[in-house]
mmCIF file of C-alpha atoms in Angstrom:
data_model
loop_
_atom_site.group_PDB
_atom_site.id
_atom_site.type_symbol
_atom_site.label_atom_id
_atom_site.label_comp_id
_atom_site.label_asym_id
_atom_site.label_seq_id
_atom_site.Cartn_x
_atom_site.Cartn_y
_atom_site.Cartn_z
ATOM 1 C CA UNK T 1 29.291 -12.147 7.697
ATOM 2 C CA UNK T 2 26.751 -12.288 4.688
ATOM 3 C CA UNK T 3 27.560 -9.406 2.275
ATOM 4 C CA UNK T 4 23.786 -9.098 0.668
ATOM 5 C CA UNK T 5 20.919 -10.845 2.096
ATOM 6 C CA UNK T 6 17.134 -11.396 -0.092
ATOM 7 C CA UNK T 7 14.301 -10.810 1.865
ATOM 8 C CA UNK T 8 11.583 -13.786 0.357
ATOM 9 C CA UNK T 9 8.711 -12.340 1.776
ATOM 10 C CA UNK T 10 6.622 -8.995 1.903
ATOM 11 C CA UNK T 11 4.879 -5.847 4.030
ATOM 12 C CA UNK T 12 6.030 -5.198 7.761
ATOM 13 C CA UNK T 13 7.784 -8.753 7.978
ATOM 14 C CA UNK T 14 10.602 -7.674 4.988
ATOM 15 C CA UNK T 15 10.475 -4.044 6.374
ATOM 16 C CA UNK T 16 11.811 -5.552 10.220
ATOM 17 C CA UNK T 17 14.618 -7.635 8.315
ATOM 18 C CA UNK T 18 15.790 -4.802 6.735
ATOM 19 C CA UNK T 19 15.735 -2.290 9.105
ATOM 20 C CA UNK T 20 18.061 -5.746 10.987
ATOM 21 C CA UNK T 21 20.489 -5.854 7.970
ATOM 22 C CA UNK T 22 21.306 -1.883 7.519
ATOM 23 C CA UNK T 23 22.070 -2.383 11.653
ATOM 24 C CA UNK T 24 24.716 -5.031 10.862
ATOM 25 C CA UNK T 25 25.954 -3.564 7.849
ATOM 26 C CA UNK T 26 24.698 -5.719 5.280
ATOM 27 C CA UNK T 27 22.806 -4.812 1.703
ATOM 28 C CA UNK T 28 19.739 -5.722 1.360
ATOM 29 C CA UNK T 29 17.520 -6.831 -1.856
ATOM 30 C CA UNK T 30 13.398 -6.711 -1.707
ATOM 31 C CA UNK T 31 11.446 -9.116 -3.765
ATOM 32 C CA UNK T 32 7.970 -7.629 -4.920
ATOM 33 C CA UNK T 33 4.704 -8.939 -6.664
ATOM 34 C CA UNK T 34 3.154 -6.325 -9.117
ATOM 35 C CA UNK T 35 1.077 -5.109 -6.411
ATOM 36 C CA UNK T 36 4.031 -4.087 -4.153
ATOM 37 C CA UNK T 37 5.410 -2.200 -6.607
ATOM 38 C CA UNK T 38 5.181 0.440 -4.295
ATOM 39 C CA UNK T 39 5.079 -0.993 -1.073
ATOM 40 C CA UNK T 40 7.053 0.553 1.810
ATOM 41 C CA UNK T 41 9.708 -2.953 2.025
ATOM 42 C CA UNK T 42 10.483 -1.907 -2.229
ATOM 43 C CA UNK T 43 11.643 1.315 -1.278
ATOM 44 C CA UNK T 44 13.981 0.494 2.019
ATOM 45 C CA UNK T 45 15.949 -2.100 0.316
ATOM 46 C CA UNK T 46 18.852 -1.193 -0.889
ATOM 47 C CA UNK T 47 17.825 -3.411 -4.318
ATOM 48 C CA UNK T 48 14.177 -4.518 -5.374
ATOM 49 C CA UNK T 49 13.613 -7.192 -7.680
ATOM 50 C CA UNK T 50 9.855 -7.485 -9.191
ATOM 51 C CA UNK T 51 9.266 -11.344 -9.405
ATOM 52 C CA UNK T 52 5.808 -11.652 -10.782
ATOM 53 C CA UNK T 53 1.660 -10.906 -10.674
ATOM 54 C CA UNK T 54 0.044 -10.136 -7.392
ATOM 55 C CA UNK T 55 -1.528 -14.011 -6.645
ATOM 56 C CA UNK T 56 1.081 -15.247 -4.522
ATOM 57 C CA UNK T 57 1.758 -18.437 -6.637
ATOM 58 C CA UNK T 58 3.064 -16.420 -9.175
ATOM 59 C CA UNK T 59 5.622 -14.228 -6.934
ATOM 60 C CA UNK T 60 5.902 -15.074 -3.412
ATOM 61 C CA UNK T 61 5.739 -18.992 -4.163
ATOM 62 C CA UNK T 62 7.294 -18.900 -6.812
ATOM 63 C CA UNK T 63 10.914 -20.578 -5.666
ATOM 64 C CA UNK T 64 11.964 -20.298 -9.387
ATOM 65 C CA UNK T 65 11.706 -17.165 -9.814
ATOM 66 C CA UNK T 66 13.230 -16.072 -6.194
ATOM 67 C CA UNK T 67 16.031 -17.993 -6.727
ATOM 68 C CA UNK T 68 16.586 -16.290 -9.970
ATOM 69 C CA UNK T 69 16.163 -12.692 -8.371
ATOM 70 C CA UNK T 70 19.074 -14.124 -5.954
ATOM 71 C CA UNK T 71 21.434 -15.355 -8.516
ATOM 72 C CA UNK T 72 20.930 -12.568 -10.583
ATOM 73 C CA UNK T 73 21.695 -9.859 -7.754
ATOM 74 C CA UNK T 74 24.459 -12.317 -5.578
ATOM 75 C CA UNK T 75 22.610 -12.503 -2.425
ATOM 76 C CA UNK T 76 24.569 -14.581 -0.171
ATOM 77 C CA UNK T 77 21.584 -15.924 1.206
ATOM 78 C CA UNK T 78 17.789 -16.058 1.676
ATOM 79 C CA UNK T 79 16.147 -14.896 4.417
ATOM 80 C CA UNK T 80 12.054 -16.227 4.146
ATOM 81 C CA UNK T 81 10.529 -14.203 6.906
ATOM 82 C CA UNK T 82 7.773 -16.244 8.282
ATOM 83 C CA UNK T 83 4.702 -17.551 6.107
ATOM 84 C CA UNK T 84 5.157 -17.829 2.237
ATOM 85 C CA UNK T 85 8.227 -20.438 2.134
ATOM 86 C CA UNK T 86 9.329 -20.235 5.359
ATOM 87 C CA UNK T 87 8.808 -24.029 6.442
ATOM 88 C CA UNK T 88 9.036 -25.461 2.641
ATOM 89 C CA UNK T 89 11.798 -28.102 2.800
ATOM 90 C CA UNK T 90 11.629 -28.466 -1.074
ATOM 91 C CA UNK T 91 12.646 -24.470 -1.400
ATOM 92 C CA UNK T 92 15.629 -24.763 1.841
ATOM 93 C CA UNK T 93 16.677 -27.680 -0.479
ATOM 94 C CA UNK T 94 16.826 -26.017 -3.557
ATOM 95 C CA UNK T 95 19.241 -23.289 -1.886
ATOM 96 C CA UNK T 96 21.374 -25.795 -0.895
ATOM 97 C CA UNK T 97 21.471 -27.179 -4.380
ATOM 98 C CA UNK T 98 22.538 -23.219 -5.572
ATOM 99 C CA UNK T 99 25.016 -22.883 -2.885
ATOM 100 C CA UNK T 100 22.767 -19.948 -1.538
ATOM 101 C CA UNK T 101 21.971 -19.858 2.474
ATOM 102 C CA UNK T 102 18.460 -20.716 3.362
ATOM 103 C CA UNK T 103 18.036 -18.459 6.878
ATOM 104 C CA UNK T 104 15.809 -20.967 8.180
ATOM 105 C CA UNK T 105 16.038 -24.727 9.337
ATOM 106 C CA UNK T 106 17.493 -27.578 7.147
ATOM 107 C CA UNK T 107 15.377 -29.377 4.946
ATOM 108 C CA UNK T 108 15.509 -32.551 6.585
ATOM 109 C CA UNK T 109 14.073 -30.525 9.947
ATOM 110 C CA UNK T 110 11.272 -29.430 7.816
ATOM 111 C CA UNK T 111 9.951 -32.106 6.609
ATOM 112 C CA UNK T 112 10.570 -34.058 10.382
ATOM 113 C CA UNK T 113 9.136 -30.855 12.158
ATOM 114 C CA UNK T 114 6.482 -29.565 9.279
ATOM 115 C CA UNK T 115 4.441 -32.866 9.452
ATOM 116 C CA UNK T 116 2.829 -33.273 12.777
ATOM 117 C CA UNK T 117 1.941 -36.891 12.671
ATOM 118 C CA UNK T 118 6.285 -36.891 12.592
ATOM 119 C CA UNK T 119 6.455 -34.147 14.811
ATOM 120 C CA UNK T 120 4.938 -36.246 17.660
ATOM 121 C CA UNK T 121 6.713 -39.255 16.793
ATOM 122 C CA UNK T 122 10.108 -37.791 17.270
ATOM 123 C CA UNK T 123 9.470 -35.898 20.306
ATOM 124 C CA UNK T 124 7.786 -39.304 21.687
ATOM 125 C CA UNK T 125 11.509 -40.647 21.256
ATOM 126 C CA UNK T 126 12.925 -38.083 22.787
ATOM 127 C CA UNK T 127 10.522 -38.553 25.848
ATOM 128 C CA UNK T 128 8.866 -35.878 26.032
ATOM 129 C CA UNK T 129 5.136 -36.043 26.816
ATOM 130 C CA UNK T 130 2.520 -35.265 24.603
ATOM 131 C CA UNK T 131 -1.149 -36.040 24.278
ATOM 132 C CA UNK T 132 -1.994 -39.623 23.910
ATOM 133 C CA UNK T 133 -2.636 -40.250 19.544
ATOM 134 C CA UNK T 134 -2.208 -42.026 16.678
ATOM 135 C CA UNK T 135 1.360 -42.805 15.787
ATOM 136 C CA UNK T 136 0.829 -44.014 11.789
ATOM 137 C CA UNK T 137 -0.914 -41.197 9.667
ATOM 138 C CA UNK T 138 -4.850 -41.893 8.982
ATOM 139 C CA UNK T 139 -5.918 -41.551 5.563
ATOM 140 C CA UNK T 140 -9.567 -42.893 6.045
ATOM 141 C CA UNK T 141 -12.923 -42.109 8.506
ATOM 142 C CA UNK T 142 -13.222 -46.214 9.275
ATOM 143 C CA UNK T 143 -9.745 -46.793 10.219
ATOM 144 C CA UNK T 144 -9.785 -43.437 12.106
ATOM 145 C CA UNK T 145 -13.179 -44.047 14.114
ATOM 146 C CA UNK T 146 -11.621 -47.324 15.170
ATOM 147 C CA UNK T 147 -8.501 -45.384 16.451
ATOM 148 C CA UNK T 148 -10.994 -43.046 17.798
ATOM 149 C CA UNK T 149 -12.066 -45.584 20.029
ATOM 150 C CA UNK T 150 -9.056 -46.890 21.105
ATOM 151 C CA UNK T 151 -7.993 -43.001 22.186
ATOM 152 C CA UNK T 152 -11.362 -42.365 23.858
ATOM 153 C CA UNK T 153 -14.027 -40.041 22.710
ATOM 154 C CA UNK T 154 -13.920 -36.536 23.068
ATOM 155 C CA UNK T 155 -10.847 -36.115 20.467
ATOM 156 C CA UNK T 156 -9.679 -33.990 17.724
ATOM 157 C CA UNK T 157 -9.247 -34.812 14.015
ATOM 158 C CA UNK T 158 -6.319 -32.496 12.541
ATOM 159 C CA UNK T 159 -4.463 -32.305 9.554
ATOM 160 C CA UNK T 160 -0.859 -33.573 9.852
ATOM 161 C CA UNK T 161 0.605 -30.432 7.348
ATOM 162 C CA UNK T 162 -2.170 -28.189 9.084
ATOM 163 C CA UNK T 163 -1.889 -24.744 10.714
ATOM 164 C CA UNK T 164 -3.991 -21.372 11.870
ATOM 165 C CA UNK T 165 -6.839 -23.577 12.809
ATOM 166 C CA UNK T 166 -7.500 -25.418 9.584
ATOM 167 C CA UNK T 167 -8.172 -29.052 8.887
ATOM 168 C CA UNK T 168 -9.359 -30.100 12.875
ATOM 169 C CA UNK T 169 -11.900 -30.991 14.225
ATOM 170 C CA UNK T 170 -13.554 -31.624 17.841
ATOM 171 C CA UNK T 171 -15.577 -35.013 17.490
ATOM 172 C CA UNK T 172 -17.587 -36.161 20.686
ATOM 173 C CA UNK T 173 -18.425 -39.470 19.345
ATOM 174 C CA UNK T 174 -18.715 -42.459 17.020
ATOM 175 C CA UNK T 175 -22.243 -41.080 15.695
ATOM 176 C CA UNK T 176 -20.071 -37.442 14.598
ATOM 177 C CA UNK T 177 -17.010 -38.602 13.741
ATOM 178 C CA UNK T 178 -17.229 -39.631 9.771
ATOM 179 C CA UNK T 179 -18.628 -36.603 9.156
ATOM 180 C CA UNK T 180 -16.087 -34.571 11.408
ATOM 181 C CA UNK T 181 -13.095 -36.295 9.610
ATOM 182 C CA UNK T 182 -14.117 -35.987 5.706
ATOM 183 C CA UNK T 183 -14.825 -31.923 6.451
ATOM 184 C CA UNK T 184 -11.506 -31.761 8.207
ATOM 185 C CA UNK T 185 -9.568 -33.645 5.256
ATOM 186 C CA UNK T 186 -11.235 -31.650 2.669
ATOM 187 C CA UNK T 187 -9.674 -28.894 4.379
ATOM 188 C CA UNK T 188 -6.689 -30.097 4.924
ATOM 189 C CA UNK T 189 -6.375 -31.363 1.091
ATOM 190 C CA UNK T 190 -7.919 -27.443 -0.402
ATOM 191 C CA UNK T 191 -5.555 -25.654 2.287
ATOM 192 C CA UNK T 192 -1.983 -27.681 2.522
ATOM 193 C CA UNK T 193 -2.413 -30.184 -0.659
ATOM 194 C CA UNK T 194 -2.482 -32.973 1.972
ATOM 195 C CA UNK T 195 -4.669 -35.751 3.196
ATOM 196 C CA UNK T 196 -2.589 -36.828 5.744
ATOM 197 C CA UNK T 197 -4.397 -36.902 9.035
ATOM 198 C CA UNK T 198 -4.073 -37.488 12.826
ATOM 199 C CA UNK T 199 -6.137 -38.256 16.041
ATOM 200 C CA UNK T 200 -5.774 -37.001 19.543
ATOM 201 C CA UNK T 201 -7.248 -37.068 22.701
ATOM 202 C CA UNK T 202 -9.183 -33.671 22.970
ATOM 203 C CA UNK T 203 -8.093 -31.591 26.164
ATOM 204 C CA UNK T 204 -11.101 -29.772 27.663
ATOM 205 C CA UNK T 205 -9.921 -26.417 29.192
ATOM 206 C CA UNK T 206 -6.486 -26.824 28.377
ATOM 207 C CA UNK T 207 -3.728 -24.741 29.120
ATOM 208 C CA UNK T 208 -1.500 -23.617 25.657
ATOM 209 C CA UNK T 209 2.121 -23.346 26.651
ATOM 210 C CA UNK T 210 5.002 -22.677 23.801
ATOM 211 C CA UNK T 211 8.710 -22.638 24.274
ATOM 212 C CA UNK T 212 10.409 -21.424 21.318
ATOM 213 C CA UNK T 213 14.340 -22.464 20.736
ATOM 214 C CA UNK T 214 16.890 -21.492 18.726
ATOM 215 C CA UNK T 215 20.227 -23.383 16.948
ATOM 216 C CA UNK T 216 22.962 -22.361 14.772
ATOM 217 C CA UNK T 217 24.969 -24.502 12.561
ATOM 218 C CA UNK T 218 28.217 -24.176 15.378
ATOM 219 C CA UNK T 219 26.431 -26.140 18.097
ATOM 220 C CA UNK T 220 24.867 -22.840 20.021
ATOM 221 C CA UNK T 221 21.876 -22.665 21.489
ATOM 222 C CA UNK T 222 19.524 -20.131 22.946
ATOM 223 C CA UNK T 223 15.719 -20.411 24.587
ATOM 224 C CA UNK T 224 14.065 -17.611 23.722
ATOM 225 C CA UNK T 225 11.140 -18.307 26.702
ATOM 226 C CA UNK T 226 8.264 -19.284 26.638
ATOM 227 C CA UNK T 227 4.858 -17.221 26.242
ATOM 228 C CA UNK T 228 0.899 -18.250 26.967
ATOM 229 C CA UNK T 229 -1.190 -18.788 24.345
ATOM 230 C CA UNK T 230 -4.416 -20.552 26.078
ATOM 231 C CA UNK T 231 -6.867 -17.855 24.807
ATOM 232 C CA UNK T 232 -7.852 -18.617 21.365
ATOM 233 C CA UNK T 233 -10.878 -18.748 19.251
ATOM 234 C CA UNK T 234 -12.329 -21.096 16.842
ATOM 235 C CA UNK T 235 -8.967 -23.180 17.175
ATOM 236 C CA UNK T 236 -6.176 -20.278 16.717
ATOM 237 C CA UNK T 237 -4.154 -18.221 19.007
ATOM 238 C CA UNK T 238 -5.986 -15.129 19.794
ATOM 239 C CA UNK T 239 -3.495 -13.886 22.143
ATOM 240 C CA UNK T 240 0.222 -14.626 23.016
ATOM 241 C CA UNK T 241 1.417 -13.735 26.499
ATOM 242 C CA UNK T 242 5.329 -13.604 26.702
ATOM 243 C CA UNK T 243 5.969 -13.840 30.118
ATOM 244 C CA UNK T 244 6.400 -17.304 32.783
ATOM 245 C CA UNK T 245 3.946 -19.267 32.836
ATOM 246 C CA UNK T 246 2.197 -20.094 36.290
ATOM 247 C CA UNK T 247 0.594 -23.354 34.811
ATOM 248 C CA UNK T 248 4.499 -25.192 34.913
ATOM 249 C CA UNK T 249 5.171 -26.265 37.856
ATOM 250 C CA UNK T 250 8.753 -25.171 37.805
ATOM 251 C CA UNK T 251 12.298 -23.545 36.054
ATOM 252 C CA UNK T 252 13.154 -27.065 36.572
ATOM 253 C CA UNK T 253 10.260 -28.671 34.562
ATOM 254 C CA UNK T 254 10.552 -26.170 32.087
ATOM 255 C CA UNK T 255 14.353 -26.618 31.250
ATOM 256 C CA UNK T 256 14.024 -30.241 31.372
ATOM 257 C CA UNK T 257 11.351 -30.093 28.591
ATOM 258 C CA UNK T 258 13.089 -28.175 26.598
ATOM 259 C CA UNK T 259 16.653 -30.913 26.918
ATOM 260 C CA UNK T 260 14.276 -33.202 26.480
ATOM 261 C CA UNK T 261 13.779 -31.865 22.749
ATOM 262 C CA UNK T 262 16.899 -30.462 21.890
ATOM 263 C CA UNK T 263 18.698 -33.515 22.420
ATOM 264 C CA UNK T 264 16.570 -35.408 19.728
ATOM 265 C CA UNK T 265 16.753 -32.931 17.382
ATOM 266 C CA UNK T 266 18.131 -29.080 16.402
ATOM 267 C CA UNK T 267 14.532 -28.027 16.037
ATOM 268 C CA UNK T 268 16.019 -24.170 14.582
ATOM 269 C CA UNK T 269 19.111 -24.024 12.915
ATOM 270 C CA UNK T 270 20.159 -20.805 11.724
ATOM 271 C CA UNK T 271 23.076 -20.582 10.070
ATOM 272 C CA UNK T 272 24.982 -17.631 11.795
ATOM 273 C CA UNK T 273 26.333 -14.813 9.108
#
């Protein structure tokens, strides 16, 4: 069992992973930005650490200066919430490197998982179907129009390291797609520092099914069910509906999906305390 745990992250996320350490008996330490001085996760901690000026970059980002914050009050581990550095394989890697326990996946899963041009790739070996794409990463409009054509037009340009929405877009044919692809990769390059992008076949009406699985580092595994998340606007999730979904055909299906997956790779691994 971890004796301290650092909460890397801020607000009502830090203020739910506390409220789960004092459960199991285990301190906790807040991180906090000059602005959060005061927030509500700085004062339920049983330790706050101020790590720098409100712009996340220079507190919540900063993996220097968390680190330090965990050395300096022995925190057995990091816990990253979601968001911030939650999926950054560099940061998981640097706890490794100071024998501190990165709550999260390994870094090696990150970078396979994070990147969704790899993402596909290694769920394609593991057999599980996914919408006909590219398979290499497409760094310019030419080479991507005439992968564009191979796929069929409608399709959608996204960025590989994208999320929320940003860097994709819907192109409907040849005459829209240049354009379509350089706004999408400026995006992709001012939002995730990446111009890494993919191609798929766009799915009219489509039906937006997630099943979410979890790993620890002893070989035990959970799915924690699926949920609905069809409706959506301007390309994100507007609404996530945890219950069975009528749109798979079966238990069967759905379990066989999800071996399908898990047998290629330990998408989560959480190292239990």
């Amino acid at each position: 069992m971890f004796q301290k745990i650092l909460i890397a992250n801020r607000g009502e996320i830090a203020v739910r992973i506390i409220r789960a350490c004092r459960e199991l008996g285990i301190r906790s330490v807040a991180v906090y930005s000059t602005a959060d001085r005061e927030a509500l996760h700085t004062m339920l901690a049983d330790e706050a650490i101020c790590i720098g000026k409100a712009a996340p970059a220079d507190s919540y980002l900063n993996m220097e200066r968390i680190l330090s914050a965990a050395i300096a009050s022995k925190a057995d581990a990091i816990h990253p919430g979601f968001g911030f550095l939650s999926e950054n394989a560099k940061f998981a890697q640097m706890c490794r490197q100071c024998n501190i326990v990165f709550i999260g996946s390994d870094a090696d899963i990150i970078s396979r998982m994070g990147n969704k041009q790899e993402a596909r790739n290694t769920m394609m070996a593991a057999k599980v179907p996914v919408v006909p794409g590219t398979k290499e990463p497409v760094y310019q409009a030419e080479y991507g129009l005439q992968l564009a054509k191979e796929i069929g037009f409608p399709v959608m340009i996204k960025a590989a390291s994208g999320g929320g929405g940003k860097g994709m877009r819907i192109s409907r044919s040849a005459a829209d797609f240049k354009e379509n692809f350089e706004v999408a990769q400026a995006e992709s390059v001012n939002g995730f520092a990446d111009n890494t992008m993919y191609i798929e076949k766009y799915i009219e009406r489509p039906r937006h099914i997630e099943f979410q699985i979890l790993a620890d580092k002893y070989g035990n595994v959970v799915s924690l069910g699926e949920r609905d998340c069809s409706i959506q606007r301007r390309l994100r999730r507007w609404w996530r509906n945890p219950r069975p979904s009528r749109w798979m055909r079966s238990s069967a299906e759905r379990w066989e999906r999800w071996r399908c997956a898990r047998r290629k790779l330990p998408i989560m691994k959480a190292p239990a305390p």
